[in-house]
Structures are given as C-alpha cells and as structure tokens.
Coordinates of C-alpha atoms and ligand atoms in Angstrom, one line a residue:
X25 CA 8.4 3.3 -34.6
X26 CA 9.4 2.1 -31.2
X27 CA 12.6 3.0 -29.7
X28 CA 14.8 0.3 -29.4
X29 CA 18.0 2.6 -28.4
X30 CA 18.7 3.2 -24.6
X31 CA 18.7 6.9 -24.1
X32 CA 20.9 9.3 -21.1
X33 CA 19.7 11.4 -19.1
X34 CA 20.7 14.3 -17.2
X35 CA 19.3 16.3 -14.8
X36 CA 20.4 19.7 -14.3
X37 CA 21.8 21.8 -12.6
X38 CA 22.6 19.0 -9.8
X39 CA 24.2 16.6 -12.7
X40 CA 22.8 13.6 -11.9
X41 CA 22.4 11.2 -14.5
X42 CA 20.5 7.7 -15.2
X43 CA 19.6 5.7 -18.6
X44 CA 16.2 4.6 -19.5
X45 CA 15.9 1.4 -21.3
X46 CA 13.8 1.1 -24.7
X47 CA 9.8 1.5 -23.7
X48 CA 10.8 2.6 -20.3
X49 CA 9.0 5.6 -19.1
X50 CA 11.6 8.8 -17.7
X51 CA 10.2 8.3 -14.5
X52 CA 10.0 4.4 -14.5
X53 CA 13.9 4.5 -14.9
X54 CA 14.6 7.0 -12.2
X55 CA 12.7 4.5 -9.8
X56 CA 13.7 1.8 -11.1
X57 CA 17.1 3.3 -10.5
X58 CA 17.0 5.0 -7.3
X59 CA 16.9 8.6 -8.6
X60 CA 14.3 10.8 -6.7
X61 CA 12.0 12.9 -8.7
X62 CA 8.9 14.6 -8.0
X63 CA 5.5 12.1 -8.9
X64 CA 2.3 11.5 -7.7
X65 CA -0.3 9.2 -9.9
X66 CA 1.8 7.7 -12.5
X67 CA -1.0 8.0 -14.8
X68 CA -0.3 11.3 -16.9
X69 CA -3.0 13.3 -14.7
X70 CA -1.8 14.8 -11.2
X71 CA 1.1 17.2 -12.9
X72 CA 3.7 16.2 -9.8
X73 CA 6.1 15.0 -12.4
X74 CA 6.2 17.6 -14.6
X75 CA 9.4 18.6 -15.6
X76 CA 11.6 21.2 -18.1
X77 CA 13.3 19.9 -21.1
X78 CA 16.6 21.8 -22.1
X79 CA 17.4 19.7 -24.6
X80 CA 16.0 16.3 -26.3
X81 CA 12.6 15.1 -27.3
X82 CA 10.3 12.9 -26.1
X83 CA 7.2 11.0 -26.9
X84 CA 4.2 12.7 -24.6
X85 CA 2.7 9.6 -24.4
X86 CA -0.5 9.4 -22.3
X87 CA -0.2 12.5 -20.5
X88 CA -3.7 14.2 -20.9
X89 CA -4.6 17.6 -22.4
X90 CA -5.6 19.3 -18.8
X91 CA -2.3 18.2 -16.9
X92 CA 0.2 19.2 -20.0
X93 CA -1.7 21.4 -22.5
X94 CA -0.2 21.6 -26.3
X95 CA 1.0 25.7 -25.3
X96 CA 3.4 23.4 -22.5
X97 CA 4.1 20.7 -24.6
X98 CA 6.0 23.1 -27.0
X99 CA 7.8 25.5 -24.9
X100 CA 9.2 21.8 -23.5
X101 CA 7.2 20.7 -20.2
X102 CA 6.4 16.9 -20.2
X103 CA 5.1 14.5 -17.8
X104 CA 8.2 12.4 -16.8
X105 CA 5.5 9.2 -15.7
X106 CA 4.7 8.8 -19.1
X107 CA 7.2 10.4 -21.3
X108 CA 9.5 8.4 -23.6
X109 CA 12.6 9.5 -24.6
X110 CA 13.6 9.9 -28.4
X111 CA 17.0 10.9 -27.5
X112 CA 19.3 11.5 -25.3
X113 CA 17.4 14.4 -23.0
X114 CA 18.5 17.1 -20.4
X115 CA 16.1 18.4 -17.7
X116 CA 16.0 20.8 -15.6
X117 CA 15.6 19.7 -12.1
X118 CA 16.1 20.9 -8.8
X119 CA 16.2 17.8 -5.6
X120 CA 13.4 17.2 -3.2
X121 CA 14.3 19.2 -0.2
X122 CA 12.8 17.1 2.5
X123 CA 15.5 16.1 5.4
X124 CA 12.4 14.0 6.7
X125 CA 12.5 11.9 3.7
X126 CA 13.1 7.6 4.0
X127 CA 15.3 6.5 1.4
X128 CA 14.2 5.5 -1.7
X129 CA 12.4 2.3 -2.4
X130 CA 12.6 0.6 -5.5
X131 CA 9.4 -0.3 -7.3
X132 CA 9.5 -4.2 -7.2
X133 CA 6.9 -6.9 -9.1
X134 CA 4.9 -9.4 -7.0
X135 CA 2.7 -12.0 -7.6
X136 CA 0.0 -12.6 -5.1
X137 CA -3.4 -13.9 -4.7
X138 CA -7.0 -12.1 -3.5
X139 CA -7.4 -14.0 0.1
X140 CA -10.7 -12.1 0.2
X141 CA -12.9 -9.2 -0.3
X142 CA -15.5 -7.4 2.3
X143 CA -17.9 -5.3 1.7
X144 CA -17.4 -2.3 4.3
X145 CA -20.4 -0.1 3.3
X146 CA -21.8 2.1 1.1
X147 CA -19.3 2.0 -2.2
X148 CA -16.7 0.8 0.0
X149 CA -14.8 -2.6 -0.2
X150 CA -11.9 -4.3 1.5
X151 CA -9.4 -6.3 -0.5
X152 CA -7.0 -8.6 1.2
X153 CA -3.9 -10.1 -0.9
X154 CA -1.7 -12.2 -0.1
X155 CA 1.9 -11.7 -1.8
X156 CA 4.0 -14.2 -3.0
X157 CA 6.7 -12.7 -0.5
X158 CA 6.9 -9.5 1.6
X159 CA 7.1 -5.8 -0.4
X160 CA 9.0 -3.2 1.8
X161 CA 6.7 -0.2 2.1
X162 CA 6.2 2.8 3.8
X163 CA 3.2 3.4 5.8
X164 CA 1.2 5.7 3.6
X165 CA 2.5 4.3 0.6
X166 CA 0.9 2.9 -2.2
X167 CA 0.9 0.4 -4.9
X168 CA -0.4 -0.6 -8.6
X169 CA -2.6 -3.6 -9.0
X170 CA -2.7 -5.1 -12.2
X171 CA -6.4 -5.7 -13.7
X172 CA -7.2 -9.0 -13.8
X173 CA -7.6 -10.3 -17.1
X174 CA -5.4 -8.0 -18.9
X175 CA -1.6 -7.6 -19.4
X176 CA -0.7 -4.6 -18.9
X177 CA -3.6 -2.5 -17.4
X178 CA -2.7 -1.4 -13.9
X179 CA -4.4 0.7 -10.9
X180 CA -3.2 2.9 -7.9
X181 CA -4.0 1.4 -4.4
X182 CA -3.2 2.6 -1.6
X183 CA -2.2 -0.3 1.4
X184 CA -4.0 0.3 4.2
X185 CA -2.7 -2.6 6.5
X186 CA 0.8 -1.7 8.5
X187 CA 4.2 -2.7 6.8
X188 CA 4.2 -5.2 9.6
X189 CA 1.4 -7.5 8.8
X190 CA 3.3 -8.7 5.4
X191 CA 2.8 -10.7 3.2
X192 CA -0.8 -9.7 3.6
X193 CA -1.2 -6.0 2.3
X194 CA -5.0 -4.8 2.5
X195 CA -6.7 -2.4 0.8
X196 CA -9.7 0.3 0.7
X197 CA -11.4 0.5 -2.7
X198 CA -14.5 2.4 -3.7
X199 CA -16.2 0.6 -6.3
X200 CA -16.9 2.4 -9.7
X201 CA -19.4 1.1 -11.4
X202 CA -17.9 0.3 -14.7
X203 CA -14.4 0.8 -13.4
X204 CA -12.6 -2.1 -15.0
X205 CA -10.6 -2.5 -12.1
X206 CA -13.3 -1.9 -9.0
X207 CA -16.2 -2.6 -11.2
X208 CA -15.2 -6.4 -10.5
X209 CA -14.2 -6.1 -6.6
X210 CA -17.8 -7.7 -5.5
X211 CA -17.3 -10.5 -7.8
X212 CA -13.2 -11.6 -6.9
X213 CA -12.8 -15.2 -6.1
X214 CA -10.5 -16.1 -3.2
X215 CA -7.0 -17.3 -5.2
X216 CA -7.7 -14.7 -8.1
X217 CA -3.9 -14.3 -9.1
X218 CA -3.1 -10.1 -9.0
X219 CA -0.2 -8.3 -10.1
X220 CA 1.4 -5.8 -7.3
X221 CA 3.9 -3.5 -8.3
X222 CA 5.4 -0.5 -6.2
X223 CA 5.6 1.2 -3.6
X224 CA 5.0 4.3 -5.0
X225 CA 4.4 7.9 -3.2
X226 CA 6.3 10.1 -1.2
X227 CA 3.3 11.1 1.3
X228 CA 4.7 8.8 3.7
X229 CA 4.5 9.2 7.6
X230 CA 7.4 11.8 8.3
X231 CA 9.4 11.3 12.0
X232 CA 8.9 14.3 14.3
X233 CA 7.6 15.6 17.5
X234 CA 5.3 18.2 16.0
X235 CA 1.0 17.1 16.6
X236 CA -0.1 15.4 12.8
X237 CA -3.6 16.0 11.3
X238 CA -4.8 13.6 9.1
X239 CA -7.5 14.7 6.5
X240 CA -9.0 11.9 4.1
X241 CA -12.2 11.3 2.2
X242 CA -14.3 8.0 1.2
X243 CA -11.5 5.5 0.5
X244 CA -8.8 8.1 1.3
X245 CA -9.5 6.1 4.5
X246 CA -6.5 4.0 3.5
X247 CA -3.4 5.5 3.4
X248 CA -4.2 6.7 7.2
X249 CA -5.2 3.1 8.4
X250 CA -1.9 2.4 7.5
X251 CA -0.3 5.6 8.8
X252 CA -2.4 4.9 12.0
X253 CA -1.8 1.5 12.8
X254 CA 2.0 1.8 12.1
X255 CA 2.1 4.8 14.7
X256 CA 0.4 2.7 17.2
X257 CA 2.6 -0.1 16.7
X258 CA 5.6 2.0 17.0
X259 CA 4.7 4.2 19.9
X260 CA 4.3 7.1 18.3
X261 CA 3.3 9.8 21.4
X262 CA 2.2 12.8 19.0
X263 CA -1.3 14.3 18.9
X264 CA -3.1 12.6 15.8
X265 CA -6.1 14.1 14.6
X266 CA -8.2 12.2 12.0
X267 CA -10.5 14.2 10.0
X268 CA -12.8 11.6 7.9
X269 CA -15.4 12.9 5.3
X270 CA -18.0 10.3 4.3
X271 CA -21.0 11.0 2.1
X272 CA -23.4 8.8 3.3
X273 CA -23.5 7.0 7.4
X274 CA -23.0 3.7 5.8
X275 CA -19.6 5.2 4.6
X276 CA -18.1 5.6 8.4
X277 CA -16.1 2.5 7.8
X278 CA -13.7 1.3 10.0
X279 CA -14.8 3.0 13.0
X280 CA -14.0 -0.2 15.4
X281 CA -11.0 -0.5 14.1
X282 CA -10.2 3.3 14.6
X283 CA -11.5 2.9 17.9
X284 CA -9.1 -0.4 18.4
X285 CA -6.0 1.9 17.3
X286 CA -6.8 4.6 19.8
X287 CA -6.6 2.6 22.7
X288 CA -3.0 1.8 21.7
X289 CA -2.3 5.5 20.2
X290 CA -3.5 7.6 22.8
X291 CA -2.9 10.8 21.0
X292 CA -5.4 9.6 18.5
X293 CA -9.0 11.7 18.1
X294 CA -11.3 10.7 15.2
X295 CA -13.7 13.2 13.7
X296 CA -15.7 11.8 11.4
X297 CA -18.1 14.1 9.2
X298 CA -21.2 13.3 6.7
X299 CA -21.9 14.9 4.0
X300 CA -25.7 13.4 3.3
X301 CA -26.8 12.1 7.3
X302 CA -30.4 11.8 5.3
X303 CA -32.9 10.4 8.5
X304 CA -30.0 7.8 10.0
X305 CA -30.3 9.4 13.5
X306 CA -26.3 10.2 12.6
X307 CA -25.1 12.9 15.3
X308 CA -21.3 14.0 14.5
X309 CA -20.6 16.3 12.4
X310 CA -22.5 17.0 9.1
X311 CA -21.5 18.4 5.7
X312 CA -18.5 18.4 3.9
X313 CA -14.7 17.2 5.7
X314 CA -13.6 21.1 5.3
X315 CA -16.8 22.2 7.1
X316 CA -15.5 20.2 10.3
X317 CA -12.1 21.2 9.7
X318 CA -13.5 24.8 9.8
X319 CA -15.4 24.3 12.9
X320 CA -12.8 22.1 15.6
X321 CA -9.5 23.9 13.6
X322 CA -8.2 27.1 14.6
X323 CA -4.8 26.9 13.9
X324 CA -3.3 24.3 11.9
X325 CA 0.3 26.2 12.5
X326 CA 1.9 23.0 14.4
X327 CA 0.8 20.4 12.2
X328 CA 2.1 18.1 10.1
X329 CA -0.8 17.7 7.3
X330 CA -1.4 14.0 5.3
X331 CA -4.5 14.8 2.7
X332 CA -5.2 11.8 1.2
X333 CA -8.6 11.4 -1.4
X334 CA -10.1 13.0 -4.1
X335 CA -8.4 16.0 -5.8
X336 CA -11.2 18.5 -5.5
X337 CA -11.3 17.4 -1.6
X338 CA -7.7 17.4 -1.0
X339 CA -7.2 20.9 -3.2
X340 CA -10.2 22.7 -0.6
X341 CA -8.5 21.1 2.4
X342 CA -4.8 22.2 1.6
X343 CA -6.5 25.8 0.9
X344 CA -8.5 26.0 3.7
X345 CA -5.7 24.7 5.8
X346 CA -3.0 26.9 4.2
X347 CA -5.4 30.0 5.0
X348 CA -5.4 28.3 8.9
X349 CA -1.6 29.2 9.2
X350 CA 0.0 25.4 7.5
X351 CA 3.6 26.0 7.4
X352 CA 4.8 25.6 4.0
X353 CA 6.2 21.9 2.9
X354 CA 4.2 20.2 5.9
X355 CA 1.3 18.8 3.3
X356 CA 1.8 15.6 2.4
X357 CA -0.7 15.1 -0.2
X358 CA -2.3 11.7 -1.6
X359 CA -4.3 13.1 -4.3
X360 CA -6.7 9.5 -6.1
X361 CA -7.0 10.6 -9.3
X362 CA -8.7 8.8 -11.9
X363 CA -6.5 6.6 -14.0
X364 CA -8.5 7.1 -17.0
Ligands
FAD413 C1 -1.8 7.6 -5.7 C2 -3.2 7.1 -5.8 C3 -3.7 6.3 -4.8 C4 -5.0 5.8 -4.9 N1 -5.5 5.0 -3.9 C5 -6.8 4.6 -4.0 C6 -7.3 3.8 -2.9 O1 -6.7 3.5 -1.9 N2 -8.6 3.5 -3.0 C7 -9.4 3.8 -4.1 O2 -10.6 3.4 -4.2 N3 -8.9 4.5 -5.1 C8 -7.6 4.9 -5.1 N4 -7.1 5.6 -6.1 C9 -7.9 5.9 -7.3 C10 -8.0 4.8 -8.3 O3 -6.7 4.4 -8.7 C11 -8.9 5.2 -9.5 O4 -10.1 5.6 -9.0 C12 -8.9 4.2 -10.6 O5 -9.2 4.9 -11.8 C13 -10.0 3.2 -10.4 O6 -9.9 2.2 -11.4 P1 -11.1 1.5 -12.1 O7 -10.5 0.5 -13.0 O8 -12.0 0.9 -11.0 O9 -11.9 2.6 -12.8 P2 -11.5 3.1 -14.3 O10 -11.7 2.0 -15.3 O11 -10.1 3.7 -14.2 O12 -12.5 4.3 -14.5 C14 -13.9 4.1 -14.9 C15 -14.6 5.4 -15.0 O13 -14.7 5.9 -13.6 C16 -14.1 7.2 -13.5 N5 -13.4 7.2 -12.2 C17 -12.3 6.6 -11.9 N6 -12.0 6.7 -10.6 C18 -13.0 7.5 -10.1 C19 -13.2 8.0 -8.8 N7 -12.4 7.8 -7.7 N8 -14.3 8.8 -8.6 C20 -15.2 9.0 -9.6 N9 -15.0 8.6 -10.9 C21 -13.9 7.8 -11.1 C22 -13.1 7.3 -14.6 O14 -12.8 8.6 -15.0 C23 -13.8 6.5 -15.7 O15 -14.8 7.3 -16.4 C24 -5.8 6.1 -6.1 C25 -5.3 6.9 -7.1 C26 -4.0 7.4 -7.0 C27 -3.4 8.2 -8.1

C-alpha cells in the first residue's frame, strides 16, 4: 500500500527535525528542506547516506544488496536516498563538520532543451542544455537529467561549465552502450526537451589558501572543468594540480581548453596519464592515474583532494593518497556510480 500519511522525523542527538511528504524519500525531504545530511549518488549504491534507525520503519526501497546487506537492514541501517518512511522515525545522526561548507542549496526542477551534443573522443561526449532559467550551483556540483522518453527515470551529471555561463550548463558524458540515458547522447536532436533537477553533492570547491590536487578519470573530467574554470574566473592564486587518467589518447579531451584555463589560472599544471598509449606516438605519462600520482607525488600533506570518477579509481586514489600523508577530511570525493 502506499503511504499516504506525512511522517516526522527526528534526528538525534542534535534534535533537528523535518517531515517527509507521502512518496518522498528521507533524504528528498531533508533537501528539499534545507536539512544537511551525508549523500552521494542518490541512487541506493554509494552508502554516503546511510544512517541508524532508533526507532520507526521504513520501506528499503531500491537500495541494493551490496550497499545495505539484509544483516544491516535488521539491526536498522537504511539508505536515507531511497528509504520511505512507514512511520514516524528517529535517527541517529551526527552534523557534517565542515566549516568550509557553502550553505545549502535546494534541489529545484528545470525544464531545458539539448542546444547540442559533441563528440569529444573516444566514449566521450559533450552535452550542452539550455535551461529554461538559471539553476544556482556550486562549481563541482552536480545534477539529475531526466531520460528522455520516460517520466520518472533520472541520471547523475555532473556540470562541467562554470556557475557563470547560466542558463547554459554543459556536461561530460561517457556513452554506455545500452545505457538508456547515454546510449542515446549520439542521436539527441537540438530542442530535445530534458528534465534538470538538483544540484546535488557536497564535493564542491572549498575556499582556502592551502595548494588543491585534483584527481579524475574518463568523464570525471567534469566536475574539475567546472572547478577549474570557476577558480580562474575568480582569481583563485592556489597551486592546482590536475591529475587526468584516460584509457585510450583519443580520451585526452579538453586539453585546449585546459590549456585556455591555465593561462588565466597560473597555478594550474595538467598531468594527464594513459592507460592504453597502443602505437599513438603519446609521450606523457602511461598507465593508470595512481601510477602518475605515484611518480610526480611525494607528499600530498598540503592538499586539498577533489576525486572525482569511477569508484574503483577514486577508492585507489584516496588510498594511495591517504598512504602519501592526506590530512583527514580534505578528500572531497565524486564517486559516478552506476545508477542501475
Ligand atoms: C554523483 C554522480 C555524478 C556523475 N557524473 C557523471 C558525469 O559527469 N559523466 C558521466 O558520464 N557519468 C556520470 N555519472 C555516472 C552516470 O550517472 C551513470 O554511469 C549512469 O548509470 C549512466 O546512465 P545510463 O542510462 O547511460 O546507463 P544505465 O542505463 O544506467 O546503465 C546501463 C548499463 O551500464 C552499466 N553502467 C552504468 N554506468 C556505467 C559506467 N560509468 N561504467 C561502466 N558501466 C556502467 C550499468 O550497470 C548497466 O548495466 C555520475 C554518477 C554519480 C553518482
């Protein structure tokens, strides 16, 4: 049966309390509401959201079998991003304890329509939208695009254009053969109508004066555009160092553009690494992102960290750089994970 009751809840111990409206996820509501709780990929899979329940059920909804196995599902863990509430609930919560953090943007609904789509190389694609009216993001942020054709099938995208060039908001997407979202991107028409919802994320560009190293892979790419172009355009003086893993040559994308950034953001160096140079004459680095990081890093003690990509990539990164001295809270992680 579906709930049709509004249900409380409260976090504890710090008390704060919000209501989630019938077919509202926990997490949904606490967005939707301005209440700040731990997420990551809104999908059931990345385990950022979840939580203790002291008191109350819930329906577990999508959350899959690896990020909340049945053993955690009865001692009372659930995935607040797609948990329903039966009840009234209590949780057990303690605040995100970042002094660096932006307030808290509400998740709002846009329409907007595909002003075009580029092939960058490799697997890689640009999409360019154009929203109905500006979305107030942070760089590094991302959003959910709604499938075309269906009603209520969405996918994470990280924007990879500046807050500043709104209402345009690009993106970086690999395409998946299959993937009902990115299995289409060769064939969208300019004027395709898409859904935009968010921003999501918390691993936004932090304020400081400490150097930032930025690690991505493949379409990880697009988070740090963002991140990039938004320092240069804000004149940012820190050291940023872009690490970039690609697997194949072709995938080097956005080189020009990186090159474009740096002569405005003079801190910037870009080392790009690939994984499978095959004969392409390519002369950087080679092998994995990790393996560069291992060779030009020795101490990754001053940095601020963004790791934005696949989770296997960003999980050997965040070790590698954790064993390189990473002070603890300084990785800001974008992990892509599979919505399905
Ligand atoms: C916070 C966040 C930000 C993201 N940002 C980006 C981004 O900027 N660019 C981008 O390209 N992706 C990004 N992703 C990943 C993207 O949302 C997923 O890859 C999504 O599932 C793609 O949807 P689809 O409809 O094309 O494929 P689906 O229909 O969801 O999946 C089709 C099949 O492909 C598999 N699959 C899905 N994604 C991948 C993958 N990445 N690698 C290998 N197999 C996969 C699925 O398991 C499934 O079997 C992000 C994910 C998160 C959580």
């Amino acid at each position: 049966m579906p709930e049709t009751d509004v249900h409380q809840v409260q976090l504890s111990p710090d008390g704060r309390t919000f209501a989630v409206q019938p077919g509202e996820t926990v997490l949904g509501a606490a967005l939707r509401q301005g209440v700040r709780l731990n997420y990551g990929c809104l999908h059931g899979n990345c385990s950022s959201c979840k939580y203790l329940l002291l008191d109350g059920d819930v329906d577990f909804g999508i959350a899959s079998p690896y990020s909340l196995p049945p053993g955690e599902r009865e001692e009372g863990w659930a995935l607040l991003c797609c948990a329903t509430p039966l009840c009234d609930l209590e949780i057990q919560s303690s605040l995100v304890q970042d002094p660096r953090m932006l307030p808290d943007l509400v998740p709002e609904e846009r329409s907007s329509e595909v002003a075009g789509v580029e092939h960058l190389g490799g697997d890689l694609w640009r999409l360019r939208l154009e929203l109905d009216r500006p979305l107030e993001f942070y760089a590094g942020q991302y959003v959910q695009l709604g499938v075309p054709g269906t009603e209520d099938d969405w996918r994470a995208y990280s924007i990879s254009s500046p807050p500043s060039r709104q209402p345009v908001a690009e993106f970086v997407a690999k395409r998946i053969e299959g993937g009902r979202f990115s299995g289409q991107i060769d064939r969208l028409e300019a004027g395709t109508p898409m859904r935009v919802r968010g921003p999501y994320g918390i691993g936004y560009l932090r304020a400081g004066d400490d150097p930032v190293l930025l690690v991505a892979g493949g379409s990880g790419i697009a988070p740090i555009l963002s991140i990039l172009e938004h320092a240069a355009e804000s004149g940012d003086r820190r050291e940023f160092r872009f690490f970039f893993g690609a697997r194949i040559p072709e995938e080097v994308v956005l080189a020009a553009e990186i090159d474009a950034i740096g002569r405005r953001l003079p801190g910037l160096e870009f080392l790009p690494a690939v994984e499978h140079p095959g004969d392409s004459g390519w002369e950087g680095d080679t092998g994995r992102v990790t393996k560069a990081i291992q060779r030009h890093l020795h101490d990754a003690s001053p940095y601020d960290v963004y790791l934005c990509g696949n989770p296997p990539m960003c999980d050997s990164a965040s070790l590698l750089l954790e064993a390189k001295g990473v002070r603890e809270g300084r990785i800001f992680f974008d992990r892509f994970f599979a919505a399905v």
